[in-house]
Amino acid sequence: MKRFRFIISLFVIFIGVLCFAPTAWAFCGFYVAKADSKLYNQASQVVIARDGDRTVLTMANDFKGEVKDFAMVVPVPTVIQKEQVRVAQPKIIERLDAFSAPRLVEYFDSDPCAPQYRDRLYEALPAPAARINGATRGDNANLGVTIEAKFNVGEYEILILSAKESGGLETWLNRNGYKIPRGAKQLLQPYVRSRMKFFVAKVNLDKFEQSGYQFLRPLQISYQSPKFILPIRLGMMNANAAQDLIVYILSPQGQAEITNYRTVKVPSDTNIPVFVKNEFSDFYKSMFQTAYLKEDRKVAFLEYAWDMSSCDPCSAEPLNQEELKQAGVFWLDNNGNDNLPAPNFRRPFPRSSVFISRLHIRYSRDKFPEDPMFQTTSNRESFQGRYILQHPFTGDLNCQAGREYKRSLPKRFEQEAQTLAKLTNWNIQDIRKKMKLSLGDLNYSWWENFLAWLGF
């Protein structure tokens, strides 16, 4: 039997598996690494393309196991018909992940003895800008469960169920071979009460074998509903620890946010020691966990917000129009200005009708008990999780500006060490050791020592 050699696949987030460069041209800066969803073993990914009350939802996660064991139950706001369901290509979610992932960029100091540097010493240094680089009928009636629709899509067998009470639904699912974890009844109850339907899918093994695919592909559904929520509570049934969810929201408006929890920006635009280049994954995971605890584990983090027509720096090229359609962006054909410009890294950022928000939610049953409710806003301010490595100049420093530059470096390095310790909660002494930094190299003025003593 084939196994899920999954890259990113399916839906399961909800019930989860109920069983269940362009050329660098400015400031010598280069994109060097990204912190994508692969950092998180249990990360699920969802793409939501929404305009008004119309939604196209694509779901994927990294479930690994036997295909025969895969099934899922997803609460949906309306009865879904066959023509509203399709299989999507995993590549689309990979592209969104690569495009919007937090990134590490590096810059190299210029020769401080070069004339242009001396001129710049008297100018306010601009912020660095780098470039680049988803039984029988009678039995069902007795249980209060109705099969509203039944159809096959690709390698999937799909049922749309409605239920009058959660216990009946739980029984029905168990009788029909869905290995529901204990506690399902309690979590199903609020969805039944709100009259939501249940999208139930499992794999047709023969179809899967015939397809030749090595991976289960994401499922994509389209529906119309004023409800803009993501039903994640069912996915907590099997979870012994907090789960990570990456949500890509594509909108013709601007930034997306959660309305029933706070949405905060992930720490960004900070200079950190250059050794982090080889430890970026560990850095980002520690930084995220530190920020998560600081916010009392009750927030959604905004990791990226940008007009889809550009990026700076780019960890991957923006999705083209065809890719956006594959991601569910259905309004492109209805807008005469939807021809997304080709990526151009030199001109001012163009504006398109597709704005992406990447939200990272770490949720648990006790700290994040409600399904996240979303809204899009008119705020089109760009934001990205970006971390900066500033390499010192290593050539000869045979001038006054060069000597001043050299004397300034220990303070700069110490500030980078302290920033890293604050972001990650790593031990400051271990950081200094990796940087080969000695406090004896520092030479602070009396007022700097005084301000440090005051805690500034």
Tab-separated table of C-alpha atoms in Angstrom:
chain	number	residue	atom	x	y	z
A	1	MET	CA	0.000	0.000	0.000
A	2	LYS	CA	1.221	3.397	-0.840
A	3	ARG	CA	1.995	5.625	2.042
A	4	PHE	CA	1.391	9.311	2.355
A	5	ARG	CA	4.721	10.593	1.412
A	6	PHE	CA	3.001	13.813	1.921
A	7	ILE	CA	4.447	17.034	1.306
A	8	ILE	CA	1.493	19.040	2.050
A	9	SER	CA	-1.836	17.645	1.658
A	10	LEU	CA	-5.119	17.840	2.912
A	11	PHE	CA	-7.832	19.041	4.842
A	12	VAL	CA	-7.424	17.531	8.075
A	13	ILE	CA	-6.843	20.423	10.063
A	14	PHE	CA	-10.352	20.619	11.113
A	15	ILE	CA	-10.851	17.225	12.194
A	16	GLY	CA	-7.801	16.532	11.090
A	17	VAL	CA	-7.475	13.217	10.542
A	18	LEU	CA	-10.293	12.082	12.393
A	19	CYS	CA	-8.840	8.739	12.310
A	20	PHE	CA	-8.266	9.833	12.376
A	21	ALA	CA	17.454	36.600	-7.496
A	22	PRO	CA	16.988	38.971	-9.308
A	23	THR	CA	20.306	40.862	-9.352
A	24	ALA	CA	21.075	42.533	-6.090
A	25	TRP	CA	21.257	46.242	-6.791
A	26	ALA	CA	20.898	48.096	-3.551
A	27	PHE	CA	22.858	48.218	-0.377
A	28	CYS	CA	24.698	44.955	-0.915
A	29	GLY	CA	21.861	43.045	0.691
A	30	PHE	CA	20.896	39.493	-0.058
A	31	TYR	CA	18.067	37.247	0.944
A	32	VAL	CA	19.639	34.162	2.430
A	33	ALA	CA	17.075	31.957	4.116
A	34	LYS	CA	13.434	31.598	5.014
A	35	ALA	CA	11.513	30.112	7.879
A	36	ASP	CA	8.765	28.247	6.067
A	37	SER	CA	6.118	25.860	7.318
A	38	LYS	CA	8.561	22.932	7.189
A	39	LEU	CA	9.886	24.177	10.498
A	40	TYR	CA	6.805	22.874	12.192
A	41	ASN	CA	6.217	19.155	12.061
A	42	GLN	CA	2.546	19.446	12.874
A	43	ALA	CA	1.795	22.569	10.890
A	44	SER	CA	-1.380	22.557	8.862
A	45	GLN	CA	-1.903	24.986	6.024
A	46	VAL	CA	-5.061	26.587	4.730
A	47	VAL	CA	-5.592	28.978	1.861
A	48	ILE	CA	-8.680	31.185	2.003
A	49	ALA	CA	-9.538	33.278	-1.030
A	50	ARG	CA	-12.468	35.485	-0.091
A	51	ASP	CA	-14.363	38.423	-1.568
A	52	GLY	CA	-17.614	39.498	0.062
A	53	ASP	CA	-19.385	36.363	1.275
A	54	ARG	CA	-17.832	34.099	-1.350
A	55	THR	CA	-15.022	31.798	-0.268
A	56	VAL	CA	-12.685	29.299	-1.870
A	57	LEU	CA	-11.027	27.179	0.782
A	58	THR	CA	-7.979	24.997	0.137
A	59	MET	CA	-6.614	22.874	2.938
A	60	ALA	CA	-3.476	20.887	3.491
A	61	ASN	CA	-1.474	19.384	6.280
A	62	ASP	CA	1.456	17.113	6.773
A	63	PHE	CA	-0.395	14.013	7.901
A	64	LYS	CA	1.726	10.904	7.447
A	65	GLY	CA	0.334	7.414	7.503
A	66	GLU	CA	-1.413	4.760	5.476
A	67	VAL	CA	-3.738	6.095	2.814
A	68	LYS	CA	-6.384	3.592	3.865
A	69	ASP	CA	-6.476	5.198	7.288
A	70	PHE	CA	-7.069	8.697	6.054
A	71	ALA	CA	-10.438	10.339	6.519
A	72	MET	CA	-11.634	13.704	7.566
A	73	VAL	CA	-14.710	15.499	8.759
A	74	VAL	CA	-14.903	19.214	8.123
A	75	PRO	CA	-17.716	21.473	9.323
A	76	VAL	CA	-18.930	23.635	6.421
A	77	PRO	CA	-21.589	26.374	6.472
A	78	THR	CA	-23.743	25.044	3.631
A	79	VAL	CA	-24.473	21.867	1.695
A	80	ILE	CA	-21.622	21.410	-0.769
A	81	GLN	CA	-22.332	19.909	-4.192
A	82	LYS	CA	-19.895	18.059	-6.431
A	83	GLU	CA	-19.305	21.014	-8.720
A	84	GLN	CA	-18.091	23.013	-5.713
A	85	VAL	CA	-15.247	20.614	-4.973
A	86	ARG	CA	-11.995	20.015	-6.800
A	87	VAL	CA	-8.553	18.698	-6.055
A	88	ALA	CA	-5.783	21.270	-6.009
A	89	GLN	CA	-2.098	20.961	-6.684
A	90	PRO	CA	0.192	20.847	-3.632
A	91	LYS	CA	2.599	23.088	-5.509
A	92	ILE	CA	0.273	26.067	-5.052
A	93	ILE	CA	0.468	25.870	-1.280
A	94	GLU	CA	4.207	25.372	-1.473
A	95	ARG	CA	4.441	28.529	-3.585
A	96	LEU	CA	2.420	30.583	-1.108
A	97	ASP	CA	4.525	29.256	1.745
A	98	ALA	CA	7.783	30.091	-0.005
A	99	PHE	CA	6.593	33.546	-1.048
A	100	SER	CA	5.374	34.647	2.379
A	101	ALA	CA	7.765	32.894	4.763
A	102	PRO	CA	9.700	34.935	7.337
A	103	ARG	CA	13.120	35.606	5.907
A	104	LEU	CA	16.717	36.207	6.823
A	105	VAL	CA	18.638	38.844	4.898
A	106	GLU	CA	22.256	39.854	5.079
A	107	TYR	CA	24.148	43.033	4.348
A	108	PHE	CA	27.829	43.816	4.120
A	109	ASP	CA	29.316	47.009	5.475
A	110	SER	CA	31.048	49.169	2.914
A	111	ASP	CA	34.667	50.224	3.290
A	112	PRO	CA	34.431	53.010	5.878
A	113	CYS	CA	37.482	54.626	4.313
A	114	ALA	CA	35.775	54.962	0.940
A	115	PRO	CA	34.684	58.572	0.250
A	116	GLN	CA	30.997	57.788	-0.028
A	117	TYR	CA	30.983	56.180	3.399
A	118	ARG	CA	32.447	59.274	5.043
A	119	ASP	CA	29.669	61.318	3.494
A	120	ARG	CA	27.084	58.922	4.803
A	121	LEU	CA	28.382	59.212	8.351
A	122	TYR	CA	26.710	62.563	8.580
A	123	GLU	CA	23.416	61.362	7.214
A	124	ALA	CA	20.687	59.534	8.989
A	125	LEU	CA	21.236	55.983	7.886
A	126	PRO	CA	18.186	54.675	6.074
A	127	ALA	CA	16.656	51.412	7.053
A	128	PRO	CA	18.436	48.674	5.133
A	129	ALA	CA	16.624	47.582	2.024
A	130	ALA	CA	17.551	44.275	0.555
A	131	ARG	CA	16.482	42.737	-2.700
A	132	ILE	CA	16.086	39.329	-3.946
A	133	ASN	CA	16.596	36.980	-3.334
A	134	GLY	CA	-4.978	22.271	2.000
A	135	ALA	CA	-25.878	2.184	7.155
A	136	THR	CA	-28.960	2.176	5.980
A	137	ARG	CA	-31.444	5.022	5.459
A	138	GLY	CA	-33.470	3.914	8.481
A	139	ASP	CA	-30.416	3.838	10.681
A	140	ASN	CA	-29.464	7.320	9.555
A	141	ALA	CA	-32.937	8.659	10.320
A	142	ASN	CA	-32.881	7.163	13.786
A	143	LEU	CA	-29.582	8.852	14.457
A	144	GLY	CA	-30.776	12.168	13.064
A	145	VAL	CA	-28.137	12.084	10.341
A	146	THR	CA	-28.972	12.892	6.715
A	147	ILE	CA	-26.722	12.313	3.725
A	148	GLU	CA	-27.276	15.578	1.832
A	149	ALA	CA	-24.945	14.730	-1.028
A	150	LYS	CA	-22.634	11.923	-2.075
A	151	PHE	CA	-20.066	12.065	-4.870
A	152	ASN	CA	-16.489	11.280	-5.881
A	153	VAL	CA	-13.818	13.830	-6.751
A	154	GLY	CA	-10.449	12.585	-7.897
A	155	GLU	CA	-9.232	9.992	-5.452
A	156	TYR	CA	-11.786	10.990	-2.815
A	157	GLU	CA	-15.173	9.662	-1.782
A	158	ILE	CA	-17.137	12.532	-0.310
A	159	LEU	CA	-20.283	12.731	1.789
A	160	ILE	CA	-22.081	15.865	2.931
A	161	LEU	CA	-23.918	15.181	6.166
A	162	SER	CA	-26.337	17.107	8.323
A	163	ALA	CA	-27.147	16.079	11.861
A	164	LYS	CA	-29.787	16.870	14.501
A	165	GLU	CA	-27.569	16.041	17.439
A	166	SER	CA	-23.895	15.405	17.969
A	167	GLY	CA	-24.295	12.009	19.613
A	168	GLY	CA	-26.143	10.674	16.571
A	169	LEU	CA	-23.426	12.015	14.285
A	170	GLU	CA	-20.721	10.451	16.419
A	171	THR	CA	-22.502	7.100	16.313
A	172	TRP	CA	-23.039	7.335	12.570
A	173	LEU	CA	-19.386	8.049	11.939
A	174	ASN	CA	-18.286	5.185	14.147
A	175	ARG	CA	-20.694	2.747	12.478
A	176	ASN	CA	-19.384	3.767	9.081
A	177	GLY	CA	-15.765	3.090	9.898
A	178	TYR	CA	-14.531	6.528	10.929
A	179	LYS	CA	-12.366	6.040	13.978
A	180	ILE	CA	-13.407	9.076	15.926
A	181	PRO	CA	-11.451	9.825	19.071
A	182	ARG	CA	-13.244	10.015	22.360
A	183	GLY	CA	-14.656	13.432	23.046
A	184	ALA	CA	-15.862	14.002	19.496
A	185	LYS	CA	-19.470	14.410	20.611
A	186	GLN	CA	-18.648	17.411	22.763
A	187	LEU	CA	-16.679	19.118	20.008
A	188	LEU	CA	-19.219	18.324	17.310
A	189	GLN	CA	-22.056	19.772	19.363
A	190	PRO	CA	-21.566	23.509	18.692
A	191	TYR	CA	-21.370	22.865	14.945
A	192	VAL	CA	-24.595	20.848	15.028
A	193	ARG	CA	-26.310	23.571	17.039
A	194	SER	CA	-25.286	26.223	14.529
A	195	ARG	CA	-26.727	24.034	11.745
A	196	MET	CA	-23.462	23.553	9.967
A	197	LYS	CA	-23.018	20.631	7.606
A	198	PHE	CA	-20.208	18.105	7.649
A	199	PHE	CA	-17.902	17.457	4.732
A	200	VAL	CA	-16.681	13.876	5.130
A	201	ALA	CA	-14.003	12.496	2.840
A	202	LYS	CA	-11.971	9.319	2.608
A	203	VAL	CA	-9.697	7.883	-0.021
A	204	ASN	CA	-10.887	5.541	-2.758
A	205	LEU	CA	-7.922	3.197	-2.758
A	206	ASP	CA	-8.472	1.946	-6.315
A	207	LYS	CA	-8.716	5.486	-7.657
A	208	PHE	CA	-5.636	6.474	-5.757
A	209	GLU	CA	-3.646	3.556	-7.143
A	210	GLN	CA	-4.830	4.392	-10.658
A	211	SER	CA	-3.980	8.063	-10.290
A	212	GLY	CA	-0.281	7.418	-10.071
A	213	TYR	CA	0.121	10.192	-7.530
A	214	GLN	CA	2.468	9.573	-4.669
A	215	PHE	CA	0.712	12.083	-2.487
A	216	LEU	CA	-2.842	12.855	-1.626
A	217	ARG	CA	-3.685	16.189	-3.109
A	218	PRO	CA	-5.341	19.096	-1.314
A	219	LEU	CA	-9.079	19.441	-1.629
A	220	GLN	CA	-10.571	22.785	-2.520
A	221	ILE	CA	-14.183	23.779	-1.886
A	222	SER	CA	-16.167	26.855	-2.872
A	223	TYR	CA	-19.163	28.186	-0.988
A	224	GLN	CA	-21.103	31.318	-0.188
A	225	SER	CA	-21.727	32.275	3.415
A	226	PRO	CA	-21.477	35.351	5.625
A	227	LYS	CA	-19.563	33.199	8.125
A	228	PHE	CA	-15.822	33.812	7.849
A	229	ILE	CA	-14.501	31.271	10.314
A	230	LEU	CA	-12.140	28.342	10.367
A	231	PRO	CA	-13.434	25.358	12.355
A	232	ILE	CA	-10.300	24.148	14.115
A	233	ARG	CA	-11.744	22.708	17.304
A	234	LEU	CA	-12.227	19.203	15.915
A	235	GLY	CA	-8.527	19.107	15.120
A	236	MET	CA	-7.779	19.353	18.824
A	237	MET	CA	-9.270	15.970	19.646
A	238	ASN	CA	-6.143	13.989	18.982
A	239	ALA	CA	-3.740	16.731	19.997
A	240	ASN	CA	-1.692	16.337	23.130
A	241	ALA	CA	0.120	19.617	22.552
A	242	ALA	CA	-0.400	22.933	20.829
A	243	GLN	CA	-0.873	22.769	17.060
A	244	ASP	CA	0.501	25.140	14.441
A	245	LEU	CA	-1.708	26.479	11.702
A	246	ILE	CA	-0.602	28.684	8.797
A	247	VAL	CA	-3.463	30.571	7.135
A	248	TYR	CA	-2.937	32.353	3.830
A	249	ILE	CA	-5.775	34.810	3.211
A	250	LEU	CA	-6.075	36.216	-0.297
A	251	SER	CA	-8.309	39.240	-0.596
A	252	PRO	CA	-9.000	42.114	-2.999
A	253	GLN	CA	-8.917	44.411	0.053
A	254	GLY	CA	-6.023	44.531	2.499
A	255	GLN	CA	-4.715	42.894	5.624
A	256	ALA	CA	-6.745	40.148	7.272
A	257	GLU	CA	-7.086	39.771	11.012
A	258	ILE	CA	-8.869	37.691	13.607
A	259	THR	CA	-11.797	39.334	15.358
A	260	ASN	CA	-12.267	37.098	18.401
A	261	TYR	CA	-8.595	37.025	19.363
A	262	ARG	CA	-5.845	39.595	19.050
A	263	THR	CA	-3.755	39.712	15.892
A	264	VAL	CA	-0.185	40.922	16.474
A	265	LYS	CA	2.818	41.262	14.217
A	266	VAL	CA	5.628	38.827	14.728
A	267	PRO	CA	8.845	40.584	15.887
A	268	SER	CA	10.664	41.834	12.816
A	269	ASP	CA	13.321	44.125	11.304
A	270	THR	CA	15.947	43.488	13.923
A	271	ASN	CA	19.696	43.031	13.583
A	272	ILE	CA	20.950	39.756	14.998
A	273	PRO	CA	24.418	38.136	15.089
A	274	VAL	CA	25.708	36.714	11.826
A	275	PHE	CA	26.163	33.210	13.272
A	276	VAL	CA	22.371	32.874	13.164
A	277	LYS	CA	22.742	32.338	9.432
A	278	ASN	CA	23.546	28.698	10.176
A	279	GLU	CA	20.887	28.393	12.884
A	280	PHE	CA	17.967	30.227	11.365
A	281	SER	CA	15.466	27.442	11.933
A	282	ASP	CA	16.343	27.175	15.612
A	283	PHE	CA	16.316	30.954	15.896
A	284	TYR	CA	12.874	31.363	14.385
A	285	LYS	CA	11.314	28.564	16.398
A	286	SER	CA	12.726	29.967	19.636
A	287	MET	CA	11.743	33.498	18.733
A	288	PHE	CA	8.202	32.453	17.853
A	289	GLN	CA	7.813	30.441	21.053
A	290	THR	CA	9.091	33.369	23.124
A	291	ALA	CA	6.648	35.759	21.475
A	292	TYR	CA	3.844	33.206	21.841
A	293	LEU	CA	4.397	32.915	25.587
A	294	LYS	CA	4.786	36.672	25.973
A	295	GLU	CA	1.349	37.132	24.394
A	296	ASP	CA	-0.129	34.534	26.761
A	297	ARG	CA	-0.763	32.068	23.924
A	298	LYS	CA	-3.982	33.788	22.878
A	299	VAL	CA	-3.054	35.567	19.675
A	300	ALA	CA	-2.621	35.102	15.977
A	301	PHE	CA	0.691	36.301	14.564
A	302	LEU	CA	0.865	38.217	11.319
A	303	GLU	CA	3.980	36.947	9.531
A	304	TYR	CA	3.447	38.571	6.165
A	305	ALA	CA	1.169	41.097	4.498
A	306	TRP	CA	1.833	42.317	0.984
A	307	ASP	CA	0.313	43.149	-2.339
A	308	MET	CA	0.801	40.083	-4.475
A	309	SER	CA	2.321	42.085	-7.315
A	310	SER	CA	5.673	42.634	-5.589
A	311	CYS	CA	7.995	41.691	-2.771
A	312	ASP	CA	11.100	43.133	-1.121
A	313	PRO	CA	13.155	41.165	-0.497
A	314	CYS	CA	11.671	38.238	-2.364
A	315	SER	CA	12.088	34.782	-0.931
A	316	ALA	CA	10.250	33.537	-4.030
A	317	GLU	CA	8.666	35.247	-7.007
A	318	PRO	CA	5.072	36.424	-6.580
A	319	LEU	CA	2.460	34.005	-7.852
A	320	ASN	CA	1.382	34.684	-11.391
A	321	GLN	CA	-2.231	35.046	-12.447
A	322	GLU	CA	-2.680	31.374	-13.305
A	323	GLU	CA	-1.219	30.289	-9.978
A	324	LEU	CA	-3.494	32.688	-8.122
A	325	LYS	CA	-6.500	31.204	-9.869
A	326	GLN	CA	-5.324	27.758	-8.809
A	327	ALA	CA	-5.117	29.107	-5.266
A	328	GLY	CA	-8.807	30.047	-5.487
A	329	VAL	CA	-8.653	33.725	-6.463
A	330	PHE	CA	-11.932	33.800	-8.359
A	331	TRP	CA	-12.350	37.559	-8.845
A	332	LEU	CA	-9.501	38.036	-11.305
A	333	ASP	CA	-11.690	37.429	-14.336
A	334	ASN	CA	-14.155	40.059	-13.178
A	335	ASN	CA	-11.677	42.880	-12.984
A	336	GLY	CA	-10.175	44.544	-15.983
A	337	ASN	CA	-7.121	45.580	-13.994
A	338	ASP	CA	-6.237	42.102	-12.887
A	339	ASN	CA	-3.276	41.636	-15.116
A	340	LEU	CA	-0.630	41.298	-12.511
A	341	PRO	CA	2.558	43.036	-13.556
A	342	ALA	CA	5.626	40.900	-13.933
A	343	PRO	CA	7.855	41.139	-10.902
A	344	ASN	CA	10.030	44.166	-11.224
A	345	PHE	CA	12.420	44.781	-8.441
A	346	ARG	CA	13.474	48.311	-9.339
A	347	ARG	CA	10.313	50.279	-9.823
A	348	PRO	CA	7.897	51.425	-7.151
A	349	PHE	CA	5.573	48.742	-5.973
A	350	PRO	CA	2.595	48.302	-8.265
A	351	ARG	CA	-0.810	47.517	-6.836
A	352	SER	CA	-2.944	44.577	-7.786
A	353	SER	CA	-6.308	43.212	-6.735
A	354	VAL	CA	-4.770	40.440	-4.653
A	355	PHE	CA	-3.408	41.079	-1.180
A	356	ILE	CA	-1.961	38.248	0.876
A	357	SER	CA	-1.947	37.962	4.658
A	358	ARG	CA	-0.085	35.125	6.319
A	359	LEU	CA	-1.307	34.361	9.829
A	360	HIS	CA	0.402	31.890	12.124
A	361	ILE	CA	-1.806	30.482	14.872
A	362	ARG	CA	-0.554	28.206	17.617
A	363	TYR	CA	-3.631	26.855	19.280
A	364	SER	CA	-4.569	24.559	22.100
A	365	ARG	CA	-7.836	23.546	23.640
A	366	ASP	CA	-7.344	25.555	26.820
A	367	LYS	CA	-5.872	28.768	25.407
A	368	PHE	CA	-7.583	28.964	22.017
A	369	PRO	CA	-10.954	27.322	22.584
A	370	GLU	CA	-12.921	29.185	19.910
A	371	ASP	CA	-12.723	28.839	16.155
A	372	PRO	CA	-10.937	31.876	14.720
A	373	MET	CA	-13.224	34.417	13.059
A	374	PHE	CA	-11.660	36.574	10.354
A	375	GLN	CA	-12.211	39.862	8.623
A	376	THR	CA	-10.364	41.676	5.889
A	377	THR	CA	-9.560	45.361	6.209
A	378	SER	CA	-8.680	48.234	3.909
A	379	ASN	CA	-5.188	48.408	5.420
A	380	ARG	CA	-2.726	47.609	2.624
A	381	GLU	CA	0.385	48.352	4.657
A	382	SER	CA	3.158	45.916	3.839
A	383	PHE	CA	4.713	43.828	6.579
A	384	GLN	CA	7.112	40.911	6.712
A	385	GLY	CA	8.981	38.917	9.292
A	386	ARG	CA	12.533	39.930	8.402
A	387	TYR	CA	15.777	39.440	10.334
A	388	ILE	CA	19.002	41.185	9.409
A	389	LEU	CA	22.599	39.996	9.421
A	390	GLN	CA	25.024	42.905	9.099
A	391	HIS	CA	28.535	41.721	8.214
A	392	PRO	CA	31.345	44.039	9.292
A	393	PHE	CA	33.898	45.302	6.799
A	394	THR	CA	37.024	43.111	6.986
A	395	GLY	CA	39.499	45.076	4.859
A	396	ASP	CA	42.178	47.552	5.900
A	397	LEU	CA	41.052	50.497	7.989
A	398	ASN	CA	43.808	53.034	7.461
A	399	CYS	CA	41.841	56.229	7.930
A	400	GLN	CA	40.212	58.159	10.776
A	401	ALA	CA	36.699	57.039	9.753
A	402	GLY	CA	37.959	53.473	9.611
A	403	ARG	CA	39.389	53.631	13.102
A	404	GLU	CA	36.132	55.109	14.438
A	405	TYR	CA	34.226	52.394	12.634
A	406	LYS	CA	36.392	49.691	14.229
A	407	ARG	CA	35.884	51.150	17.705
A	408	SER	CA	32.114	51.160	17.174
A	409	LEU	CA	31.855	47.460	16.343
A	410	PRO	CA	31.975	45.920	19.863
A	411	LYS	CA	28.958	47.962	20.940
A	412	ARG	CA	27.127	46.952	17.807
A	413	PHE	CA	27.907	43.300	18.358
A	414	GLU	CA	26.838	43.496	21.989
A	415	GLN	CA	23.555	45.090	20.967
A	416	GLU	CA	22.984	42.272	18.471
A	417	ALA	CA	23.694	39.707	21.209
A	418	GLN	CA	21.260	41.347	23.597
A	419	THR	CA	18.611	41.599	20.906
A	420	LEU	CA	18.996	37.905	20.119
A	421	ALA	CA	18.779	36.962	23.789
A	422	LYS	CA	15.638	39.057	24.226
A	423	LEU	CA	13.963	37.628	21.119
A	424	THR	CA	14.757	33.978	21.811
A	425	ASN	CA	15.336	33.775	25.537
A	426	TRP	CA	18.678	32.156	24.734
A	427	ASN	CA	21.447	32.520	27.298
A	428	ILE	CA	23.363	35.751	26.694
A	429	GLN	CA	26.672	34.199	27.738
A	430	ASP	CA	26.254	31.392	25.205
A	431	ILE	CA	25.493	33.960	22.532
A	432	ARG	CA	28.562	36.033	23.372
A	433	LYS	CA	30.663	32.870	23.318
A	434	LYS	CA	29.479	32.019	19.816
A	435	MET	CA	30.232	35.578	18.749
A	436	LYS	CA	33.638	35.508	20.487
A	437	LEU	CA	32.527	38.706	22.146
A	438	SER	CA	34.179	39.982	25.311
A	439	LEU	CA	32.636	42.628	27.509
A	440	GLY	CA	36.183	43.926	27.992
A	441	ASP	CA	36.044	45.132	24.405
A	442	LEU	CA	33.240	47.501	25.268
A	443	ASN	CA	33.925	51.079	26.218
A	444	TYR	CA	30.807	52.823	27.459
A	445	SER	CA	30.537	56.466	28.500
A	446	TRP	CA	29.411	57.274	32.035
A	447	TRP	CA	25.947	58.334	30.856
A	448	GLU	CA	25.511	55.110	28.891
A	449	ASN	CA	26.343	53.147	32.020
A	450	PHE	CA	23.894	55.308	33.970
A	451	LEU	CA	21.084	54.693	31.477
A	452	ALA	CA	21.854	50.975	31.470
A	453	TRP	CA	21.649	50.988	35.260
A	454	LEU	CA	18.212	52.604	34.965
A	455	GLY	CA	17.182	49.853	32.587
A	456	PHE	CA	17.106	51.860	29.357
